[in-house]
Amino acid sequence: MKKLLLVSAMGLSISLLAGCANKSVVSYGDANAIETTDINFGSTDLQKITNQMTESLIQSPVVGTMTANKRPIVFVDTVKNKTSEHIDTESLTDSISTQLLRSGKFRFVDMTKVSAVREQLNYQNEGDLVNPNKAVQFGKQVGAEYMLYGNLASIVKTNSDNSDVYYKFTMRLMDLESGLVEWADETEIRKTSSKKLLGW
């Protein structure tokens, strides 16, 4: 009888421990905290790159002259991913566009929505569903004066004990009329990972 009670108690303890081990706990973290889960491109890298590049662009003397009496219209091309990783460069592009727009120095045209805009204009101007006096007319949009574009590249080195990844992010601002590059800058990130021997 004692053996049976002991076995039952042990089984119950194991079941309770197994239940506790499988329970996941969700909590909020600091979105700006340094993220070092692995060596790959992460949220901290995205924030560092976007902050440095937008600050460099806004503080550039050439851009200061350009934006002194007006807000130039800029087209932001999606950042090109030249790394071996799958990186959401659209998110990187969006962050840069948002920070520049917040600065109050630029206005933007969104080329990713051209098809949707054309569809809406066709809807308003073709057929009898929209009052012609209130429909937005074709040929009224304003074109971009400058294009902002960039590349994200990486060099990865690994051996049996260490991994090293170097990221370089380059951006340029081009005058669309003249083709001249008015501003350019780059920022770098290096990350290393080492295997540690576990002691007993």
PDB file of C-alpha atoms in Angstrom:
ATOM      1  CA  MET A   1       0.000   0.000   0.000  1.00  0.00           C
ATOM      2  CA  LYS A   2       2.834   2.359   0.904  1.00  0.00           C
ATOM      3  CA  LYS A   3       4.559   1.516  -2.387  1.00  0.00           C
ATOM      4  CA  LEU A   4       1.368   2.302  -4.291  1.00  0.00           C
ATOM      5  CA  LEU A   5       0.957   5.671  -2.535  1.00  0.00           C
ATOM      6  CA  LEU A   6       4.605   6.515  -3.148  1.00  0.00           C
ATOM      7  CA  VAL A   7       4.356   5.669  -6.859  1.00  0.00           C
ATOM      8  CA  SER A   8       1.122   7.705  -7.140  1.00  0.00           C
ATOM      9  CA  ALA A   9       2.704  10.700  -5.407  1.00  0.00           C
ATOM     10  CA  MET A  10       5.761  10.521  -7.678  1.00  0.00           C
ATOM     11  CA  GLY A  11       3.540  10.299 -10.766  1.00  0.00           C
ATOM     12  CA  LEU A  12       1.553  13.336  -9.631  1.00  0.00           C
ATOM     13  CA  SER A  13       4.767  15.310  -8.975  1.00  0.00           C
ATOM     14  CA  ILE A  14       6.136  14.443 -12.417  1.00  0.00           C
ATOM     15  CA  SER A  15       2.849  15.460 -14.052  1.00  0.00           C
ATOM     16  CA  LEU A  16       2.843  18.789 -12.221  1.00  0.00           C
ATOM     17  CA  LEU A  17       6.478  19.477 -13.157  1.00  0.00           C
ATOM     18  CA  ALA A  18       5.808  18.573 -16.785  1.00  0.00           C
ATOM     19  CA  GLY A  19       2.807  20.929 -16.807  1.00  0.00           C
ATOM     20  CA  CYS A  20       4.934  23.760 -15.414  1.00  0.00           C
ATOM     21  CA  ALA A  21       7.730  23.127 -17.904  1.00  0.00           C
ATOM     22  CA  ASN A  22       5.399  23.471 -20.901  1.00  0.00           C
ATOM     23  CA  LYS A  23       3.748  26.689 -19.774  1.00  0.00           C
ATOM     24  CA  SER A  24       4.888  29.761 -21.716  1.00  0.00           C
ATOM     25  CA  VAL A  25       4.930  33.229 -20.216  1.00  0.00           C
ATOM     26  CA  VAL A  26       4.445  36.280 -22.435  1.00  0.00           C
ATOM     27  CA  SER A  27       5.664  39.704 -21.348  1.00  0.00           C
ATOM     28  CA  TYR A  28       6.394  43.073 -22.923  1.00  0.00           C
ATOM     29  CA  GLY A  29       9.971  44.146 -23.472  1.00  0.00           C
ATOM     30  CA  ASP A  30      11.706  47.419 -24.281  1.00  0.00           C
ATOM     31  CA  ALA A  31      11.540  47.941 -28.077  1.00  0.00           C
ATOM     32  CA  ASN A  32      14.786  49.958 -27.865  1.00  0.00           C
ATOM     33  CA  ALA A  33      16.700  47.437 -25.762  1.00  0.00           C
ATOM     34  CA  ILE A  34      19.825  45.907 -27.325  1.00  0.00           C
ATOM     35  CA  GLU A  35      18.883  42.617 -28.969  1.00  0.00           C
ATOM     36  CA  THR A  36      21.583  39.920 -29.037  1.00  0.00           C
ATOM     37  CA  THR A  37      19.630  36.729 -29.627  1.00  0.00           C
ATOM     38  CA  ASP A  38      21.968  35.747 -32.463  1.00  0.00           C
ATOM     39  CA  ILE A  39      24.519  37.242 -34.858  1.00  0.00           C
ATOM     40  CA  ASN A  40      22.039  37.927 -37.678  1.00  0.00           C
ATOM     41  CA  PHE A  41      20.644  41.358 -38.592  1.00  0.00           C
ATOM     42  CA  GLY A  42      18.132  42.346 -35.890  1.00  0.00           C
ATOM     43  CA  SER A  43      16.013  45.154 -34.483  1.00  0.00           C
ATOM     44  CA  THR A  44      18.959  46.930 -32.814  1.00  0.00           C
ATOM     45  CA  ASP A  45      20.834  46.971 -36.131  1.00  0.00           C
ATOM     46  CA  LEU A  46      17.794  48.400 -37.941  1.00  0.00           C
ATOM     47  CA  GLN A  47      17.362  51.159 -35.345  1.00  0.00           C
ATOM     48  CA  LYS A  48      21.083  52.030 -35.352  1.00  0.00           C
ATOM     49  CA  ILE A  49      21.244  52.258 -39.141  1.00  0.00           C
ATOM     50  CA  THR A  50      18.080  54.307 -39.597  1.00  0.00           C
ATOM     51  CA  ASN A  51      18.947  56.735 -36.794  1.00  0.00           C
ATOM     52  CA  GLN A  52      22.501  57.341 -38.023  1.00  0.00           C
ATOM     53  CA  MET A  53      21.578  57.783 -41.670  1.00  0.00           C
ATOM     54  CA  THR A  54      18.604  60.078 -41.153  1.00  0.00           C
ATOM     55  CA  GLU A  55      20.610  62.219 -38.709  1.00  0.00           C
ATOM     56  CA  SER A  56      23.468  62.439 -41.215  1.00  0.00           C
ATOM     57  CA  LEU A  57      21.114  63.462 -44.026  1.00  0.00           C
ATOM     58  CA  ILE A  58      19.250  66.083 -41.979  1.00  0.00           C
ATOM     59  CA  GLN A  59      22.491  67.624 -40.623  1.00  0.00           C
ATOM     60  CA  SER A  60      24.241  67.724 -44.008  1.00  0.00           C
ATOM     61  CA  PRO A  61      25.113  71.337 -45.032  1.00  0.00           C
ATOM     62  CA  VAL A  62      23.985  70.630 -48.620  1.00  0.00           C
ATOM     63  CA  VAL A  63      20.594  69.397 -47.417  1.00  0.00           C
ATOM     64  CA  GLY A  64      20.397  72.357 -45.030  1.00  0.00           C
ATOM     65  CA  THR A  65      20.687  74.730 -48.009  1.00  0.00           C
ATOM     66  CA  MET A  66      18.263  72.615 -50.038  1.00  0.00           C
ATOM     67  CA  THR A  67      15.587  72.687 -47.312  1.00  0.00           C
ATOM     68  CA  ALA A  68      16.128  76.276 -46.090  1.00  0.00           C
ATOM     69  CA  ASN A  69      13.147  77.800 -47.904  1.00  0.00           C
ATOM     70  CA  LYS A  70      11.156  74.781 -49.086  1.00  0.00           C
ATOM     71  CA  ARG A  71      10.374  71.136 -48.448  1.00  0.00           C
ATOM     72  CA  PRO A  72      11.786  69.142 -51.392  1.00  0.00           C
ATOM     73  CA  ILE A  73       9.732  66.222 -52.719  1.00  0.00           C
ATOM     74  CA  VAL A  74      11.577  62.925 -52.380  1.00  0.00           C
ATOM     75  CA  PHE A  75      10.977  59.451 -53.779  1.00  0.00           C
ATOM     76  CA  VAL A  76      12.454  56.747 -51.522  1.00  0.00           C
ATOM     77  CA  ASP A  77      13.466  53.600 -53.365  1.00  0.00           C
ATOM     78  CA  THR A  78      13.326  50.341 -51.415  1.00  0.00           C
ATOM     79  CA  VAL A  79      16.707  49.535 -49.873  1.00  0.00           C
ATOM     80  CA  LYS A  80      18.463  46.738 -51.810  1.00  0.00           C
ATOM     81  CA  ASN A  81      19.457  43.681 -49.793  1.00  0.00           C
ATOM     82  CA  LYS A  82      22.897  42.504 -50.937  1.00  0.00           C
ATOM     83  CA  THR A  83      23.475  40.247 -47.920  1.00  0.00           C
ATOM     84  CA  SER A  84      23.058  36.469 -47.781  1.00  0.00           C
ATOM     85  CA  GLU A  85      20.298  36.864 -45.164  1.00  0.00           C
ATOM     86  CA  HIS A  86      16.577  37.370 -45.616  1.00  0.00           C
ATOM     87  CA  ILE A  87      16.200  40.952 -44.329  1.00  0.00           C
ATOM     88  CA  ASP A  88      12.992  42.983 -44.427  1.00  0.00           C
ATOM     89  CA  THR A  89      14.453  45.992 -46.251  1.00  0.00           C
ATOM     90  CA  GLU A  90      10.976  47.433 -46.756  1.00  0.00           C
ATOM     91  CA  SER A  91      10.791  47.953 -42.983  1.00  0.00           C
ATOM     92  CA  LEU A  92      14.209  49.622 -43.100  1.00  0.00           C
ATOM     93  CA  THR A  93      13.010  51.900 -45.925  1.00  0.00           C
ATOM     94  CA  ASP A  94       9.794  52.731 -44.054  1.00  0.00           C
ATOM     95  CA  SER A  95      11.695  53.689 -40.892  1.00  0.00           C
ATOM     96  CA  ILE A  96      13.979  56.066 -42.805  1.00  0.00           C
ATOM     97  CA  SER A  97      11.041  57.649 -44.675  1.00  0.00           C
ATOM     98  CA  THR A  98       9.078  58.111 -41.452  1.00  0.00           C
ATOM     99  CA  GLN A  99      11.968  59.758 -39.587  1.00  0.00           C
ATOM    100  CA  LEU A 100      12.672  62.129 -42.484  1.00  0.00           C
ATOM    101  CA  LEU A 101       8.996  63.045 -42.785  1.00  0.00           C
ATOM    102  CA  ARG A 102       8.854  63.735 -39.039  1.00  0.00           C
ATOM    103  CA  SER A 103      11.765  66.150 -39.409  1.00  0.00           C
ATOM    104  CA  GLY A 104       9.453  68.479 -41.346  1.00  0.00           C
ATOM    105  CA  LYS A 105      12.139  69.083 -43.993  1.00  0.00           C
ATOM    106  CA  PHE A 106      10.857  66.807 -46.765  1.00  0.00           C
ATOM    107  CA  ARG A 107       7.697  65.673 -48.531  1.00  0.00           C
ATOM    108  CA  PHE A 108       7.394  62.264 -50.156  1.00  0.00           C
ATOM    109  CA  VAL A 109       5.738  60.520 -53.074  1.00  0.00           C
ATOM    110  CA  ASP A 110       4.990  56.839 -52.477  1.00  0.00           C
ATOM    111  CA  MET A 111       5.817  54.889 -55.629  1.00  0.00           C
ATOM    112  CA  THR A 112       4.706  51.606 -54.041  1.00  0.00           C
ATOM    113  CA  LYS A 113       1.078  52.781 -54.293  1.00  0.00           C
ATOM    114  CA  VAL A 114       1.034  53.948 -57.929  1.00  0.00           C
ATOM    115  CA  SER A 115      -1.167  51.033 -59.079  1.00  0.00           C
ATOM    116  CA  ALA A 116      -3.655  51.567 -56.233  1.00  0.00           C
ATOM    117  CA  VAL A 117      -3.802  55.333 -56.953  1.00  0.00           C
ATOM    118  CA  ARG A 118      -4.337  54.730 -60.669  1.00  0.00           C
ATOM    119  CA  GLU A 119      -7.147  52.287 -59.887  1.00  0.00           C
ATOM    120  CA  GLN A 120      -8.843  54.856 -57.648  1.00  0.00           C
ATOM    121  CA  LEU A 121      -8.469  57.644 -60.243  1.00  0.00           C
ATOM    122  CA  ASN A 122      -9.907  55.370 -62.936  1.00  0.00           C
ATOM    123  CA  TYR A 123     -12.850  54.602 -60.656  1.00  0.00           C
ATOM    124  CA  GLN A 124     -13.486  58.312 -60.054  1.00  0.00           C
ATOM    125  CA  ASN A 125     -13.151  59.408 -63.703  1.00  0.00           C
ATOM    126  CA  GLU A 126     -14.701  56.504 -65.606  1.00  0.00           C
ATOM    127  CA  GLY A 127     -18.390  55.694 -65.385  1.00  0.00           C
ATOM    128  CA  ASP A 128     -21.127  57.524 -63.565  1.00  0.00           C
ATOM    129  CA  LEU A 129     -20.510  56.527 -59.929  1.00  0.00           C
ATOM    130  CA  VAL A 130     -18.607  59.656 -58.809  1.00  0.00           C
ATOM    131  CA  ASN A 131     -19.743  63.265 -59.242  1.00  0.00           C
ATOM    132  CA  PRO A 132     -17.465  64.639 -62.042  1.00  0.00           C
ATOM    133  CA  ASN A 133     -17.155  67.971 -60.227  1.00  0.00           C
ATOM    134  CA  LYS A 134     -15.703  66.212 -57.169  1.00  0.00           C
ATOM    135  CA  ALA A 135     -13.557  63.579 -58.868  1.00  0.00           C
ATOM    136  CA  VAL A 136      -9.781  63.951 -58.580  1.00  0.00           C
ATOM    137  CA  GLN A 137      -8.467  64.667 -62.065  1.00  0.00           C
ATOM    138  CA  PHE A 138      -5.612  62.947 -63.854  1.00  0.00           C
ATOM    139  CA  GLY A 139      -2.404  64.927 -64.377  1.00  0.00           C
ATOM    140  CA  LYS A 140      -2.543  66.851 -61.101  1.00  0.00           C
ATOM    141  CA  GLN A 141       0.029  64.915 -59.079  1.00  0.00           C
ATOM    142  CA  VAL A 142       3.412  66.409 -58.219  1.00  0.00           C
ATOM    143  CA  GLY A 143       6.571  64.574 -59.247  1.00  0.00           C
ATOM    144  CA  ALA A 144       9.589  63.915 -57.059  1.00  0.00           C
ATOM    145  CA  GLU A 145      12.632  66.193 -57.274  1.00  0.00           C
ATOM    146  CA  TYR A 146      15.033  63.811 -55.554  1.00  0.00           C
ATOM    147  CA  MET A 147      15.479  60.052 -55.137  1.00  0.00           C
ATOM    148  CA  LEU A 148      16.845  58.508 -51.942  1.00  0.00           C
ATOM    149  CA  TYR A 149      18.223  55.003 -52.382  1.00  0.00           C
ATOM    150  CA  GLY A 150      20.531  52.606 -50.580  1.00  0.00           C
ATOM    151  CA  ASN A 151      22.185  49.206 -50.327  1.00  0.00           C
ATOM    152  CA  LEU A 152      22.780  46.875 -47.380  1.00  0.00           C
ATOM    153  CA  ALA A 153      25.745  44.524 -47.859  1.00  0.00           C
ATOM    154  CA  SER A 154      27.530  42.062 -45.585  1.00  0.00           C
ATOM    155  CA  ILE A 155      30.689  40.000 -45.274  1.00  0.00           C
ATOM    156  CA  VAL A 156      30.453  36.834 -43.157  1.00  0.00           C
ATOM    157  CA  LYS A 157      33.443  34.873 -41.838  1.00  0.00           C
ATOM    158  CA  THR A 158      33.166  31.685 -39.760  1.00  0.00           C
ATOM    159  CA  ASN A 159      35.379  28.937 -38.377  1.00  0.00           C
ATOM    160  CA  SER A 160      34.785  26.135 -35.894  1.00  0.00           C
ATOM    161  CA  ASP A 161      34.812  28.481 -32.876  1.00  0.00           C
ATOM    162  CA  ASN A 162      33.923  31.992 -34.071  1.00  0.00           C
ATOM    163  CA  SER A 163      31.552  33.820 -36.393  1.00  0.00           C
ATOM    164  CA  ASP A 164      32.005  37.383 -37.589  1.00  0.00           C
ATOM    165  CA  VAL A 165      29.571  39.427 -39.675  1.00  0.00           C
ATOM    166  CA  TYR A 166      30.230  42.904 -41.043  1.00  0.00           C
ATOM    167  CA  TYR A 167      27.341  45.022 -42.380  1.00  0.00           C
ATOM    168  CA  LYS A 168      27.745  48.147 -44.488  1.00  0.00           C
ATOM    169  CA  PHE A 169      24.757  50.354 -45.262  1.00  0.00           C
ATOM    170  CA  THR A 170      25.141  53.041 -47.945  1.00  0.00           C
ATOM    171  CA  MET A 171      22.620  55.726 -48.954  1.00  0.00           C
ATOM    172  CA  ARG A 172      22.566  58.423 -51.636  1.00  0.00           C
ATOM    173  CA  LEU A 173      20.307  61.358 -52.474  1.00  0.00           C
ATOM    174  CA  MET A 174      20.109  62.100 -56.208  1.00  0.00           C
ATOM    175  CA  ASP A 175      18.767  65.208 -57.948  1.00  0.00           C
ATOM    176  CA  LEU A 176      16.431  63.663 -60.561  1.00  0.00           C
ATOM    177  CA  GLU A 177      16.725  66.599 -62.957  1.00  0.00           C
ATOM    178  CA  SER A 178      20.513  66.816 -63.084  1.00  0.00           C
ATOM    179  CA  GLY A 179      21.392  63.251 -62.079  1.00  0.00           C
ATOM    180  CA  LEU A 180      23.866  64.629 -59.524  1.00  0.00           C
ATOM    181  CA  VAL A 181      24.288  62.871 -56.171  1.00  0.00           C
ATOM    182  CA  GLU A 182      23.832  65.649 -53.603  1.00  0.00           C
ATOM    183  CA  TRP A 183      24.482  63.578 -50.472  1.00  0.00           C
ATOM    184  CA  ALA A 184      25.912  60.175 -49.620  1.00  0.00           C
ATOM    185  CA  ASP A 185      26.922  58.425 -46.430  1.00  0.00           C
ATOM    186  CA  GLU A 186      27.514  54.973 -45.029  1.00  0.00           C
ATOM    187  CA  THR A 187      27.435  53.297 -41.654  1.00  0.00           C
ATOM    188  CA  GLU A 188      28.938  50.022 -40.483  1.00  0.00           C
ATOM    189  CA  ILE A 189      28.103  47.321 -37.934  1.00  0.00           C
ATOM    190  CA  ARG A 190      30.330  44.413 -36.880  1.00  0.00           C
ATOM    191  CA  LYS A 191      29.016  41.517 -34.787  1.00  0.00           C
ATOM    192  CA  THR A 192      30.935  38.518 -33.437  1.00  0.00           C
ATOM    193  CA  SER A 193      29.872  35.260 -31.845  1.00  0.00           C
ATOM    194  CA  SER A 194      32.139  32.817 -30.000  1.00  0.00           C
ATOM    195  CA  LYS A 195      31.524  29.339 -28.679  1.00  0.00           C
ATOM    196  CA  LYS A 196      32.228  29.095 -24.966  1.00  0.00           C
ATOM    197  CA  LEU A 197      33.441  25.923 -23.293  1.00  0.00           C
ATOM    198  CA  LEU A 198      31.157  24.833 -20.457  1.00  0.00           C
ATOM    199  CA  GLY A 199      32.989  23.989 -17.235  1.00  0.00           C
ATOM    200  CA  TRP A 200      31.865  21.357 -14.766  1.00  0.00           C
TER     201      TRP A 200
END
